[in-house]
mmCIF file of C-alpha atoms in Angstrom:
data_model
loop_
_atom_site.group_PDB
_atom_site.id
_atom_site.type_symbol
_atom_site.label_atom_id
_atom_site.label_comp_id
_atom_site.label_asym_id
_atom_site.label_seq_id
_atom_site.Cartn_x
_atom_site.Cartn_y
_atom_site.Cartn_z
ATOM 1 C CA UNK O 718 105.042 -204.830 91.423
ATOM 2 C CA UNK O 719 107.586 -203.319 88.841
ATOM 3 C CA UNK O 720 109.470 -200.307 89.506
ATOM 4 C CA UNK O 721 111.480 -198.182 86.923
ATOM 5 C CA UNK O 722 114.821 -196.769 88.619
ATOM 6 C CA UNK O 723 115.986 -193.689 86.859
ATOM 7 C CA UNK O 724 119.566 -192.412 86.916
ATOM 8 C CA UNK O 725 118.790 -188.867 88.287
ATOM 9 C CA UNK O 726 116.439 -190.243 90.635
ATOM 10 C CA UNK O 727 116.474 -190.708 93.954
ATOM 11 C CA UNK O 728 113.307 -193.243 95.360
ATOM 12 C CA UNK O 729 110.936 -195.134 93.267
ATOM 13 C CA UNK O 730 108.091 -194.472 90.501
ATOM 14 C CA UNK O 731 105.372 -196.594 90.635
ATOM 15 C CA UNK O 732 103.523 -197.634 87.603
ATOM 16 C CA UNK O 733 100.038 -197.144 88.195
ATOM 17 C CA UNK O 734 98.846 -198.436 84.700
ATOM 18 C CA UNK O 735 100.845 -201.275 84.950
ATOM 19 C CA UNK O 736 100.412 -202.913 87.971
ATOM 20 C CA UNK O 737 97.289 -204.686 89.647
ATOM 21 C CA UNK O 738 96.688 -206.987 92.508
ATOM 22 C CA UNK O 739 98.263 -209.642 90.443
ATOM 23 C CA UNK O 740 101.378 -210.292 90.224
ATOM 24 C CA UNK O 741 103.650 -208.752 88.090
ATOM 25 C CA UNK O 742 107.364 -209.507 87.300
ATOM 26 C CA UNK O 743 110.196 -209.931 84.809
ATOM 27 C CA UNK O 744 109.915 -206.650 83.082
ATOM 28 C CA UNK O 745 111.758 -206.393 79.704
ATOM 29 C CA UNK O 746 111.463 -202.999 77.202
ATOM 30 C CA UNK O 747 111.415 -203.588 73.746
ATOM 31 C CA UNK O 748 114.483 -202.379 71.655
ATOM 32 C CA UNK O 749 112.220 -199.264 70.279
ATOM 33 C CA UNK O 750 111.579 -198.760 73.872
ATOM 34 C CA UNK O 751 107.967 -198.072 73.139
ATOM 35 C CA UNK O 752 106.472 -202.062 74.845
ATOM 36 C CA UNK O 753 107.506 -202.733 77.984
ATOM 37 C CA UNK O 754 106.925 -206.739 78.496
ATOM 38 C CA UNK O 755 106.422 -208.609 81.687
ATOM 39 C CA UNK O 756 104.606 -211.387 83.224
ATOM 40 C CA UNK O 757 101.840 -211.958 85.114
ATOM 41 C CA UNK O 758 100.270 -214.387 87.355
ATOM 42 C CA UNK O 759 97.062 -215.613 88.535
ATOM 43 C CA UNK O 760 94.775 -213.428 85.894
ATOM 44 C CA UNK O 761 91.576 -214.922 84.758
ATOM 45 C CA UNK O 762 92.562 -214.345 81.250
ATOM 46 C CA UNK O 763 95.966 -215.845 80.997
ATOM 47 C CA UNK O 764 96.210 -219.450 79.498
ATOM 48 C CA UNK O 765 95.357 -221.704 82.461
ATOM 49 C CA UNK O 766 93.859 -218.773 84.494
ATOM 50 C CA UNK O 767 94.025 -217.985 88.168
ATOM 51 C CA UNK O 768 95.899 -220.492 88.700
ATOM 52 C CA UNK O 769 98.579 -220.194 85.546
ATOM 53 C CA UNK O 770 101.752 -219.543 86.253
ATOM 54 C CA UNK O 771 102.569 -216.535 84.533
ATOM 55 C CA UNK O 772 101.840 -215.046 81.035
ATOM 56 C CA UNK O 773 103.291 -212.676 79.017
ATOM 57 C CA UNK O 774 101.499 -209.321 78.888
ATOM 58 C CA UNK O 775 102.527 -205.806 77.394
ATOM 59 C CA UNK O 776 102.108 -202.362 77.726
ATOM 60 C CA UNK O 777 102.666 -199.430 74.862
ATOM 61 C CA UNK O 778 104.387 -196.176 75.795
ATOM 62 C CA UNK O 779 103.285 -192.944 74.529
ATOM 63 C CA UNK O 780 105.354 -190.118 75.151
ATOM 64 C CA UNK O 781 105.613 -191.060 79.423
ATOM 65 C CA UNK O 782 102.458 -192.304 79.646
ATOM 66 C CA UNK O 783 101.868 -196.480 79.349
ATOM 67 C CA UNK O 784 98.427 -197.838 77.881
ATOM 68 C CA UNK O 785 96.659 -200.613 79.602
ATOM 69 C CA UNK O 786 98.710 -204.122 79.342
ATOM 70 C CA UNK O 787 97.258 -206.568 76.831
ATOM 71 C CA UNK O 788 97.563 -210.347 77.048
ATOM 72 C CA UNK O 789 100.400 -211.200 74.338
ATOM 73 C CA UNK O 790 98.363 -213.857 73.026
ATOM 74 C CA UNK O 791 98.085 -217.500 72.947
ATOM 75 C CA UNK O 792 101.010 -217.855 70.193
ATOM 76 C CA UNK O 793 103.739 -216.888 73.037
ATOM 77 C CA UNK O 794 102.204 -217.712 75.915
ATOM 78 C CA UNK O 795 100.975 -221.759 77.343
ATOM 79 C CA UNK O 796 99.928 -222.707 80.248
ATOM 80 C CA UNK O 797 103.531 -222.716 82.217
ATOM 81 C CA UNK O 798 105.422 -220.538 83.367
ATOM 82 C CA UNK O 799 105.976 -217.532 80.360
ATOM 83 C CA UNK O 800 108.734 -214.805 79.924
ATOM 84 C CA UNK O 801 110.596 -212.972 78.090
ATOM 85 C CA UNK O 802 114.406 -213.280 78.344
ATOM 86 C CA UNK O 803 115.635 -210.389 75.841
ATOM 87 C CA UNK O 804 115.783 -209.588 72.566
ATOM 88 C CA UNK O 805 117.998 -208.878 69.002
ATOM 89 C CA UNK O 806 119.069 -205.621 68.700
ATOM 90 C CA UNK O 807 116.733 -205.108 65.680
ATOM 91 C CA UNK O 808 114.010 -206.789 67.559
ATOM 92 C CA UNK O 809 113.268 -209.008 65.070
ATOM 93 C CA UNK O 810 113.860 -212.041 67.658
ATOM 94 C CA UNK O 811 111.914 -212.702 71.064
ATOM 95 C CA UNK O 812 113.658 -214.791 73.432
ATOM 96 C CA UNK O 813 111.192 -217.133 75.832
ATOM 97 C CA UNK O 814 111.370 -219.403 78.774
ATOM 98 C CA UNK O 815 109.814 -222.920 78.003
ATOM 99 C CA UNK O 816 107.831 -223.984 74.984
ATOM 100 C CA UNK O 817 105.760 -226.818 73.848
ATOM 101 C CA UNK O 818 106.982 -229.748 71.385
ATOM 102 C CA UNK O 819 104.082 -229.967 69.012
ATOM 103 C CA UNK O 820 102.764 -227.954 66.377
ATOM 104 C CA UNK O 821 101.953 -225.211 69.230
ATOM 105 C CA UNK O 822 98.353 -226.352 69.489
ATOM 106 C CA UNK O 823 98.816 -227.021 73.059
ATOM 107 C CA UNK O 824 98.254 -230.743 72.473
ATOM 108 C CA UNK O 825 102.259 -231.413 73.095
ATOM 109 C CA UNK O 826 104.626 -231.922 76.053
ATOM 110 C CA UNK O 827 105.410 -228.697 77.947
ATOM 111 C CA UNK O 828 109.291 -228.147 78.011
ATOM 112 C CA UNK O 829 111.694 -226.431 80.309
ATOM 113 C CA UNK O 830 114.152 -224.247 78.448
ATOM 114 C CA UNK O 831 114.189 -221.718 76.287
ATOM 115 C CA UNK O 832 112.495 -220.916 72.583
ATOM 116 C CA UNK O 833 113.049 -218.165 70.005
ATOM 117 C CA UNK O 834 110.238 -216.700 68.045
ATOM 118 C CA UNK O 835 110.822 -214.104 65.101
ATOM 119 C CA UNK O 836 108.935 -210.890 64.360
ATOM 120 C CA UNK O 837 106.327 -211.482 61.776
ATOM 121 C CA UNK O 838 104.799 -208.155 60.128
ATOM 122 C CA UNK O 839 103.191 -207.099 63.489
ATOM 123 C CA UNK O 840 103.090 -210.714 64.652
ATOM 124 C CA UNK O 841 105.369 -213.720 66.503
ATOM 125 C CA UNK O 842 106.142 -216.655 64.736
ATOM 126 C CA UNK O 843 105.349 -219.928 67.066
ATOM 127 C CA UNK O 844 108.355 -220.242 69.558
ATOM 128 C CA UNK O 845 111.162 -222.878 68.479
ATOM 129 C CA UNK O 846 113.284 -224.682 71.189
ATOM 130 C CA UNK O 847 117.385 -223.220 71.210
ATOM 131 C CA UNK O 848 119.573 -226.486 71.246
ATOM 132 C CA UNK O 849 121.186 -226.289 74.129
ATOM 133 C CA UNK O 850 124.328 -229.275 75.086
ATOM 134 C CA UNK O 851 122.789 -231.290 77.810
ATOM 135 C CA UNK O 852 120.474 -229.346 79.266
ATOM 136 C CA UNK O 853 118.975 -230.138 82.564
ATOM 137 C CA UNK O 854 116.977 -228.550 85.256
ATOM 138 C CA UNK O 855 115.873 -230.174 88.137
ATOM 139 C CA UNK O 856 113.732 -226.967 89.128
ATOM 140 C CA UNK O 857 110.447 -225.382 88.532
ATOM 141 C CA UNK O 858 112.305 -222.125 88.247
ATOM 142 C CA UNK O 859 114.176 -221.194 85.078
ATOM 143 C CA UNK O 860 115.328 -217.961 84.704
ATOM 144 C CA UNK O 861 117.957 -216.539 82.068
ATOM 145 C CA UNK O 862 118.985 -213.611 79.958
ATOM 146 C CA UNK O 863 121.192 -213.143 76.216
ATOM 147 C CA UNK O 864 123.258 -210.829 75.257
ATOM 148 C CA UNK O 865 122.848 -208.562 72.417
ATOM 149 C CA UNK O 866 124.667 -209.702 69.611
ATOM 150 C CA UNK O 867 122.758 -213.079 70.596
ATOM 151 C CA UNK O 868 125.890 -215.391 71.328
ATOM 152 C CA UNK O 869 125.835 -215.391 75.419
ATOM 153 C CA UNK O 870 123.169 -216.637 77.443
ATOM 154 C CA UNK O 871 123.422 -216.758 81.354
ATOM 155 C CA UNK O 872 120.833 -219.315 82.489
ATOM 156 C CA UNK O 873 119.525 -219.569 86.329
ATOM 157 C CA UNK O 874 118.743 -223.308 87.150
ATOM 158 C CA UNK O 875 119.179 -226.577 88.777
ATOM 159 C CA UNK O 876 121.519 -228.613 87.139
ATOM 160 C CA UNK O 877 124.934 -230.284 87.052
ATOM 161 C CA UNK O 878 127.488 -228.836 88.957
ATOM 162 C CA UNK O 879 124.711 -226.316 91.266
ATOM 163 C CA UNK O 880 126.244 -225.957 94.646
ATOM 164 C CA UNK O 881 122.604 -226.004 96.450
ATOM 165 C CA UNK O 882 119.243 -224.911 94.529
ATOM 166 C CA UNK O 883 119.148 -222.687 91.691
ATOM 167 C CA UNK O 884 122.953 -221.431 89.626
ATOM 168 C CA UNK O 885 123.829 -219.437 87.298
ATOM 169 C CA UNK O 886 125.488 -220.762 84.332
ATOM 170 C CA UNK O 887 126.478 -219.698 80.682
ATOM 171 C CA UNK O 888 126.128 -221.643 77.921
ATOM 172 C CA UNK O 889 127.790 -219.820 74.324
ATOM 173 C CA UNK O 890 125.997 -220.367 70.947
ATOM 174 C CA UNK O 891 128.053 -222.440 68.142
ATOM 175 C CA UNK O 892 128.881 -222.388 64.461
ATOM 176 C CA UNK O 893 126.347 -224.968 63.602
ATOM 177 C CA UNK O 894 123.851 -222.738 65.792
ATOM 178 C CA UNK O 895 123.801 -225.191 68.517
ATOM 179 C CA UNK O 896 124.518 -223.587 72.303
ATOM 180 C CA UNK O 897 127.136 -225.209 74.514
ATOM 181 C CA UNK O 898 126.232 -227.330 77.252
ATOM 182 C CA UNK O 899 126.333 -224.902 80.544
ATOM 183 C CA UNK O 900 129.171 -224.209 82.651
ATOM 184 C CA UNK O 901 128.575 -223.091 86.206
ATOM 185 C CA UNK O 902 129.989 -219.599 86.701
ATOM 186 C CA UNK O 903 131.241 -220.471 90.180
ATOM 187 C CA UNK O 904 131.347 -220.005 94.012
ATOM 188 C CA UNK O 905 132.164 -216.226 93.663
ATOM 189 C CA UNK O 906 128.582 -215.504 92.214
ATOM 190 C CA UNK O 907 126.577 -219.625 93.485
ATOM 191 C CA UNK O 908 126.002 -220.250 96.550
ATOM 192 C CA UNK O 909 123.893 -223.113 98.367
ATOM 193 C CA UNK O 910 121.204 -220.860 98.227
ATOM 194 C CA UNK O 911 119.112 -219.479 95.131
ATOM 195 C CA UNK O 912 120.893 -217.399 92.663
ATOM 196 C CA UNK O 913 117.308 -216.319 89.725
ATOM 197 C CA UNK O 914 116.802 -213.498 87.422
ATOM 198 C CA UNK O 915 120.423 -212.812 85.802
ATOM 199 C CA UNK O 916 120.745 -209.656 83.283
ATOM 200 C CA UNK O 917 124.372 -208.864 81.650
ATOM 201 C CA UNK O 918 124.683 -205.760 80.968
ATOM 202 C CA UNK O 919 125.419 -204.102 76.971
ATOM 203 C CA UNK O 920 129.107 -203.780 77.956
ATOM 204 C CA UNK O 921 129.169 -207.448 78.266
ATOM 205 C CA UNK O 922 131.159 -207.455 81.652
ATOM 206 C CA UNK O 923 128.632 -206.677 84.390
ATOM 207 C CA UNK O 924 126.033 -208.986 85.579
ATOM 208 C CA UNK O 925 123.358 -208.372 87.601
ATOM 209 C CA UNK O 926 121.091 -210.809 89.486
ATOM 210 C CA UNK O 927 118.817 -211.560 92.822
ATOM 211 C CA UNK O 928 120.220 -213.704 95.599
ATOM 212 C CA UNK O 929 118.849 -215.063 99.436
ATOM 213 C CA UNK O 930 121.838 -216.591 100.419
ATOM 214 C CA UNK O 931 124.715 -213.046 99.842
ATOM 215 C CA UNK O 932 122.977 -211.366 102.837
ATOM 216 C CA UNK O 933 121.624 -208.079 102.430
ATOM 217 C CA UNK O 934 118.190 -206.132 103.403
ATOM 218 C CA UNK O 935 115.321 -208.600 103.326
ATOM 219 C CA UNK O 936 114.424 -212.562 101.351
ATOM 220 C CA UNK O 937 116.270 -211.202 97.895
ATOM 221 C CA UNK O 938 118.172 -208.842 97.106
ATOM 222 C CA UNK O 939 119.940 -207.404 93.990
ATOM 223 C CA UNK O 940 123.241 -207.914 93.560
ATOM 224 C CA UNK O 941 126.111 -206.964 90.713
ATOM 225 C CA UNK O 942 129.245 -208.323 90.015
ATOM 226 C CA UNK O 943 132.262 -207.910 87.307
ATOM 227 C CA UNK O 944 133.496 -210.121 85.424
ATOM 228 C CA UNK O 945 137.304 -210.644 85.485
ATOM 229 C CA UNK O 946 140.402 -210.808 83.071
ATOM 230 C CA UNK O 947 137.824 -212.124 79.910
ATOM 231 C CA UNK O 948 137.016 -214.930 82.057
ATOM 232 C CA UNK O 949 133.106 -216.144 82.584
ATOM 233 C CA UNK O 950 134.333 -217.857 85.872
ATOM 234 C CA UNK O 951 136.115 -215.381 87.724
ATOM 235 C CA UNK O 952 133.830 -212.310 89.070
ATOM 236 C CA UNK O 953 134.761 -209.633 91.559
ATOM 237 C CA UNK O 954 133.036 -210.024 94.610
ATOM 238 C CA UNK O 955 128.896 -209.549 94.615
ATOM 239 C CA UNK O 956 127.535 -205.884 95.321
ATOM 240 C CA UNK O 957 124.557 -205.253 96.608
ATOM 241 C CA UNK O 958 122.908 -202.437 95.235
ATOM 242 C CA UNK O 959 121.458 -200.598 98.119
ATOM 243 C CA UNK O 960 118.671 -199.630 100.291
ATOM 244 C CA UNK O 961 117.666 -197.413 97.621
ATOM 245 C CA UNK O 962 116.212 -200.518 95.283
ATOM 246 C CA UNK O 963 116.406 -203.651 98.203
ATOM 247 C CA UNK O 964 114.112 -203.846 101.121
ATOM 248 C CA UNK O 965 113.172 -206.317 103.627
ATOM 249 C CA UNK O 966 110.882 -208.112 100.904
ATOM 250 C CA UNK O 967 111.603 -209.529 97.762
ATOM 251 C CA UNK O 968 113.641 -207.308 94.596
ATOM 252 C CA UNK O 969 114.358 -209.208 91.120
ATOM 253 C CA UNK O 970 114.716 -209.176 87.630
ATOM 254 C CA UNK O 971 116.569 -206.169 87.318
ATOM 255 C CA UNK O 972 116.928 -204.874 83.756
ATOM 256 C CA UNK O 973 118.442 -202.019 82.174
ATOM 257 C CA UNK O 974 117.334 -201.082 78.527
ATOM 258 C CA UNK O 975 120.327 -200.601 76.166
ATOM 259 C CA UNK O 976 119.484 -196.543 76.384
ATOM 260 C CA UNK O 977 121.542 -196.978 79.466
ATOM 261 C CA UNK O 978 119.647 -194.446 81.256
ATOM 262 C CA UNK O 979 116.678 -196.396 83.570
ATOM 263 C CA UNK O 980 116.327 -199.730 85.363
ATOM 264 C CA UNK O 981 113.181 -202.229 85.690
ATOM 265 C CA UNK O 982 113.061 -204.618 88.629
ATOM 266 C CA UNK O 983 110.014 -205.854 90.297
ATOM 267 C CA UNK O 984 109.646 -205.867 94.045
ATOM 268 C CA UNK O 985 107.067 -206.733 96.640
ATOM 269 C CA UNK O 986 107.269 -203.879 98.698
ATOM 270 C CA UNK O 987 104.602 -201.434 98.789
ATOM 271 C CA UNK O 988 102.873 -203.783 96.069
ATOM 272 C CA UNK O 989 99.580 -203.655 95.449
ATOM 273 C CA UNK O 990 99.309 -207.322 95.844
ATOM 274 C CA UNK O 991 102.127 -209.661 95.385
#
């Protein structure tokens, strides 16, 4: 169920258009502002069907009105887990979890990470793998989101130095284009618990993200912290944002489009399914 949080709002707007009985999540708005991408799960017609684990669909915006979501196609999506981690600022560059090996035919190995596709006329080139320094995840979940100017990415998984079950950790793209191997951001933000759906903010310093381990209203909560004296392991300590987006179920993926001016996040209260 995705909700859209608006700054001189007080409660929630749901999206009638948008959601279903399936389940929705991971909402991300186009730089235009005019798609609003997300994914969804268990739909007849996504790659694997019912029992895929989550395409990417889309939704147009016309004045405040949304169109029916369309699947995004077989080019972006396979039949794993699908979603869309952020964008350029031109949007001229999709950023994806996983992605296949091969040629894209879906005759290839299935990968855990995260691919880049560029903006082809009004078409997506066939997601390529980033590079990323040692990359390991010993979980099904992957979550991440990149900055703007395309240089930071903040990556939610199992790996190295994770203090329990899912981390967050940063990993900084190189000169030769390559992306660093990633650094835990540490115990002020990780905990033995599961720490998924990260989104840094366009002022580079505030980081949002859903924890079930920081206490707070229900299974997950949102949370936000700063980050400290240019540092990407010291954070002030995690807020949680409030009864007014976190209930007793389950809030994530919260995202705020660079207008500055609304937040996405999907939730399982009041859903219309899951």
């Amino acid at each position: 169920f995705l909700t859209i949080l608006t700054q001189a709002q007080e409660g929630r707007v749901a999206i009638d258009s948008i959601n279903s009985t399936y389940d929705e999540h991971s909402p991300v708005l186009s730089p235009d502002g005019n798609r609003l991408y997300f994914t969804r799960a268990g739909h007849p017609a996504n790659v694997a069907g019912e029992i895929d684990q989550g395409d990417i669909w889309y939704a147009e915006k016309e004045g405040e009105s949304w169109f029916k979501p369309q699947h995004a196609g077989n080019q972006l999506n396979h039949s794993g887990l699908n979603g869309v981690v952020g964008f350029s600022a031109d949007g001229q560059r999709m950023y994806l979890l996983n992605y296949f090996d091969s040629d894209g035919s879906g005759g290839g190995q299935l990968r855990n990470g995260i691919a880049v596709a560029e903006k082809m006329g009004n078409e997506w080139s066939r997601p390529e793998r980033l590079r990323i320094r040692y990359f390991s995840n010993d979980s099904f979940y992957i979550g991440a989101t990149i900055n703007a100017e395309e240089n930071v990415l903040i990556l939610a998984i199992k790996s190295y130095e994770s203090e329990g079950n899912e981390d967050l950790y940063v990993s900084f793209k190189q000169a030769d284009g390559e992306w660093s191997q990633p650094e835990n951001l540490g115990a002020k933000i990780n905990t033995y618990g599961e720490e998924w759906s990260p989104f840094l903010a366009a002022d580079g310093e505030t980081l949002y993200f859903t924890s079930n381990t920081l206490g707070g209203s229900g299974g997950r909560d949102l949370f936000m912290s700063k980050r400290l004296n240019g540092s990407w392991k010291d954070w002030s300590d995690p807020v949680n944002l409030g009864e007014q987006i976190n209930t007793e179920g389950t809030e994530r993926d919260f995202f705020i489009p660079s207008q500055g001016d609304m937040a996405f996040f999907s939730s399982t209260q009041d859903s219309e399914g899951f």
